[in-house]
Amino acid sequence: DTGVSQDPRHKITKRGQNVTFRCDPISEHNRLYWYRQTLGQGPEFLTYFQNEAQLEKSRLLSDRFSAERPKGSFSTLEIQRTEQGDSAMYLCASNLQGFEQYFGPGTRLTVT
Amino acid sequence: AQSVTQLGSHVSVSEGALVLLRCNYSSSVPPYLFWYVQYPNQGLQLLLKYTTGATLVKGINGFEAEFKKSETSFHLTKPSAHMSDAAEYFCAVIELTGGGNKLTFGTGTQLKVEL
């Protein structure tokens, strides 16, 4: 069990560019969550997958955001036409059952 | 909707002193409550959780928290602070959704430990 991993750890991009982040959950975990954390705030829920099905999306997830989990294992979060307001830490978490979620180290996005 | 309020965005204690980080929740149903710790540029690590049963829960690194329904509180304590406890602490409540669950976090408390 190597824990939840996220790639890249840091991403700097220019406004208007597209970016994609990857999350690899703990193996066998069927539930996967994405959160966004801005400076000085707690993480905010973005979206949730059970296996490959995306079961819930927050209103924070605008049309520029899309998340996938094609084979029910790793997930990707894509942001199109990035804006400065997208600068944040993007956290991924996973679990199998129960309430405890296991978090990855996060991807820090800076939009210049 | 459920929510969490953490009083005090910054708390400073001396090494060896009591740590008290405050958390109040709002929930229309019995809550499931959590404390997470976050070190700089890292993800969140679970310290402890309350779901059902004993209202005093013990976690890792000597931390504990007590669920008080009458006060809608879930304050985090540690009898003696250590330098390594310096980090940001988040209180969170579970909101059950679509067969899964999502966490609603407070805004966090930055703990500073001084010599």
JSON list of N, CA and C in Angstrom, two decimals, chain B residues 19-45:
[
{"chain": "B", "resi": 19, "resn": "VAL", "atom": "N", "xyz": [-2.56, 22.16, 24.40]},
{"chain": "B", "resi": 19, "resn": "VAL", "atom": "CA", "xyz": [-3.08, 22.59, 23.10]},
{"chain": "B", "resi": 19, "resn": "VAL", "atom": "C", "xyz": [-4.60, 22.44, 23.11]},
{"chain": "B", "resi": 20, "resn": "LEU", "atom": "N", "xyz": [-5.30, 23.51, 22.73]},
{"chain": "B", "resi": 20, "resn": "LEU", "atom": "CA", "xyz": [-6.76, 23.47, 22.60]},
{"chain": "B", "resi": 20, "resn": "LEU", "atom": "C", "xyz": [-7.14, 24.16, 21.31]},
{"chain": "B", "resi": 21, "resn": "LEU", "atom": "N", "xyz": [-7.69, 23.40, 20.38]},
{"chain": "B", "resi": 21, "resn": "LEU", "atom": "CA", "xyz": [-8.16, 23.95, 19.11]},
{"chain": "B", "resi": 21, "resn": "LEU", "atom": "C", "xyz": [-9.67, 23.72, 19.05]},
{"chain": "B", "resi": 22, "resn": "ARG", "atom": "N", "xyz": [-10.38, 24.81, 18.78]},
{"chain": "B", "resi": 22, "resn": "ARG", "atom": "CA", "xyz": [-11.84, 24.76, 18.89]},
{"chain": "B", "resi": 22, "resn": "ARG", "atom": "C", "xyz": [-12.54, 24.50, 17.57]},
{"chain": "B", "resi": 23, "resn": "CYS", "atom": "N", "xyz": [-13.60, 23.71, 17.65]},
{"chain": "B", "resi": 23, "resn": "CYS", "atom": "CA", "xyz": [-14.40, 23.38, 16.47]},
{"chain": "B", "resi": 23, "resn": "CYS", "atom": "C", "xyz": [-15.86, 23.27, 16.89]},
{"chain": "B", "resi": 24, "resn": "ASN", "atom": "N", "xyz": [-16.72, 23.99, 16.21]},
{"chain": "B", "resi": 24, "resn": "ASN", "atom": "CA", "xyz": [-18.17, 23.86, 16.38]},
{"chain": "B", "resi": 24, "resn": "ASN", "atom": "C", "xyz": [-18.79, 23.48, 15.05]},
{"chain": "B", "resi": 25, "resn": "TYR", "atom": "N", "xyz": [-19.80, 22.67, 15.11]},
{"chain": "B", "resi": 25, "resn": "TYR", "atom": "CA", "xyz": [-20.41, 22.18, 13.88]},
{"chain": "B", "resi": 25, "resn": "TYR", "atom": "C", "xyz": [-21.89, 22.54, 13.85]},
{"chain": "B", "resi": 26, "resn": "SER", "atom": "N", "xyz": [-22.43, 22.49, 12.67]},
{"chain": "B", "resi": 26, "resn": "SER", "atom": "CA", "xyz": [-23.87, 22.64, 12.47]},
{"chain": "B", "resi": 26, "resn": "SER", "atom": "C", "xyz": [-24.32, 21.48, 11.61]},
{"chain": "B", "resi": 27, "resn": "SER", "atom": "N", "xyz": [-25.27, 20.73, 12.13]},
{"chain": "B", "resi": 27, "resn": "SER", "atom": "CA", "xyz": [-25.74, 19.56, 11.39]},
{"chain": "B", "resi": 27, "resn": "SER", "atom": "C", "xyz": [-27.16, 19.23, 11.81]},
{"chain": "B", "resi": 28, "resn": "SER", "atom": "N", "xyz": [-27.98, 18.87, 10.85]},
{"chain": "B", "resi": 28, "resn": "SER", "atom": "CA", "xyz": [-29.36, 18.51, 11.14]},
{"chain": "B", "resi": 28, "resn": "SER", "atom": "C", "xyz": [-29.51, 17.04, 11.49]},
{"chain": "B", "resi": 29, "resn": "VAL", "atom": "N", "xyz": [-28.45, 16.29, 11.32]},
{"chain": "B", "resi": 29, "resn": "VAL", "atom": "CA", "xyz": [-28.46, 14.87, 11.63]},
{"chain": "B", "resi": 29, "resn": "VAL", "atom": "C", "xyz": [-27.24, 14.59, 12.51]},
{"chain": "B", "resi": 30, "resn": "PRO", "atom": "N", "xyz": [-27.24, 13.43, 13.19]},
{"chain": "B", "resi": 30, "resn": "PRO", "atom": "CA", "xyz": [-26.04, 13.11, 13.99]},
{"chain": "B", "resi": 30, "resn": "PRO", "atom": "C", "xyz": [-24.80, 13.19, 13.13]},
{"chain": "B", "resi": 31, "resn": "PRO", "atom": "N", "xyz": [-23.81, 13.96, 13.56]},
{"chain": "B", "resi": 31, "resn": "PRO", "atom": "CA", "xyz": [-22.66, 14.20, 12.69]},
{"chain": "B", "resi": 31, "resn": "PRO", "atom": "C", "xyz": [-21.58, 13.14, 12.83]},
{"chain": "B", "resi": 32, "resn": "TYR", "atom": "N", "xyz": [-20.82, 13.00, 11.78]},
{"chain": "B", "resi": 32, "resn": "TYR", "atom": "CA", "xyz": [-19.56, 12.27, 11.84]},
{"chain": "B", "resi": 32, "resn": "TYR", "atom": "C", "xyz": [-18.47, 13.33, 11.72]},
{"chain": "B", "resi": 33, "resn": "LEU", "atom": "N", "xyz": [-17.59, 13.39, 12.69]},
{"chain": "B", "resi": 33, "resn": "LEU", "atom": "CA", "xyz": [-16.64, 14.50, 12.81]},
{"chain": "B", "resi": 33, "resn": "LEU", "atom": "C", "xyz": [-15.20, 14.02, 12.75]},
{"chain": "B", "resi": 34, "resn": "PHE", "atom": "N", "xyz": [-14.36, 14.85, 12.21]},
{"chain": "B", "resi": 34, "resn": "PHE", "atom": "CA", "xyz": [-12.97, 14.49, 11.97]},
{"chain": "B", "resi": 34, "resn": "PHE", "atom": "C", "xyz": [-12.05, 15.67, 12.30]},
{"chain": "B", "resi": 35, "resn": "TRP", "atom": "N", "xyz": [-10.84, 15.35, 12.68]},
{"chain": "B", "resi": 35, "resn": "TRP", "atom": "CA", "xyz": [-9.74, 16.31, 12.71]},
{"chain": "B", "resi": 35, "resn": "TRP", "atom": "C", "xyz": [-8.63, 15.79, 11.82]},
{"chain": "B", "resi": 36, "resn": "TYR", "atom": "N", "xyz": [-8.17, 16.69, 10.92]},
{"chain": "B", "resi": 36, "resn": "TYR", "atom": "CA", "xyz": [-7.04, 16.39, 10.04]},
{"chain": "B", "resi": 36, "resn": "TYR", "atom": "C", "xyz": [-5.91, 17.38, 10.35]},
{"chain": "B", "resi": 37, "resn": "VAL", "atom": "N", "xyz": [-4.69, 16.93, 10.08]},
{"chain": "B", "resi": 37, "resn": "VAL", "atom": "CA", "xyz": [-3.52, 17.81, 10.21]},
{"chain": "B", "resi": 37, "resn": "VAL", "atom": "C", "xyz": [-2.84, 17.91, 8.84]},
{"chain": "B", "resi": 38, "resn": "GLN", "atom": "N", "xyz": [-2.35, 19.11, 8.56]},
{"chain": "B", "resi": 38, "resn": "GLN", "atom": "CA", "xyz": [-1.67, 19.33, 7.28]},
{"chain": "B", "resi": 38, "resn": "GLN", "atom": "C", "xyz": [-0.34, 20.03, 7.54]},
{"chain": "B", "resi": 39, "resn": "TYR", "atom": "N", "xyz": [0.74, 19.38, 7.14]},
{"chain": "B", "resi": 39, "resn": "TYR", "atom": "CA", "xyz": [2.06, 19.99, 7.21]},
{"chain": "B", "resi": 39, "resn": "TYR", "atom": "C", "xyz": [2.32, 20.73, 5.91]},
{"chain": "B", "resi": 40, "resn": "PRO", "atom": "N", "xyz": [3.20, 21.71, 5.90]},
{"chain": "B", "resi": 40, "resn": "PRO", "atom": "CA", "xyz": [3.42, 22.53, 4.70]},
{"chain": "B", "resi": 40, "resn": "PRO", "atom": "C", "xyz": [3.64, 21.71, 3.44]},
{"chain": "B", "resi": 41, "resn": "ASN", "atom": "N", "xyz": [2.92, 22.10, 2.41]},
{"chain": "B", "resi": 41, "resn": "ASN", "atom": "CA", "xyz": [3.03, 21.48, 1.08]},
{"chain": "B", "resi": 41, "resn": "ASN", "atom": "C", "xyz": [2.76, 19.98, 1.09]},
{"chain": "B", "resi": 42, "resn": "GLN", "atom": "N", "xyz": [1.93, 19.55, 2.01]},
{"chain": "B", "resi": 42, "resn": "GLN", "atom": "CA", "xyz": [1.56, 18.14, 2.06]},
{"chain": "B", "resi": 42, "resn": "GLN", "atom": "C", "xyz": [0.06, 17.99, 2.08]},
{"chain": "B", "resi": 43, "resn": "GLY", "atom": "N", "xyz": [-0.41, 16.77, 1.89]},
{"chain": "B", "resi": 43, "resn": "GLY", "atom": "CA", "xyz": [-1.82, 16.49, 1.98]},
{"chain": "B", "resi": 43, "resn": "GLY", "atom": "C", "xyz": [-2.27, 16.42, 3.43]},
{"chain": "B", "resi": 44, "resn": "LEU", "atom": "N", "xyz": [-3.48, 15.95, 3.63]},
{"chain": "B", "resi": 44, "resn": "LEU", "atom": "CA", "xyz": [-4.06, 15.91, 4.96]},
{"chain": "B", "resi": 44, "resn": "LEU", "atom": "C", "xyz": [-3.92, 14.51, 5.56]},
{"chain": "B", "resi": 45, "resn": "GLN", "atom": "N", "xyz": [-3.63, 14.48, 6.85]},
{"chain": "B", "resi": 45, "resn": "GLN", "atom": "CA", "xyz": [-3.51, 13.22, 7.58]},
{"chain": "B", "resi": 45, "resn": "GLN", "atom": "C", "xyz": [-4.57, 13.19, 8.67]}
]
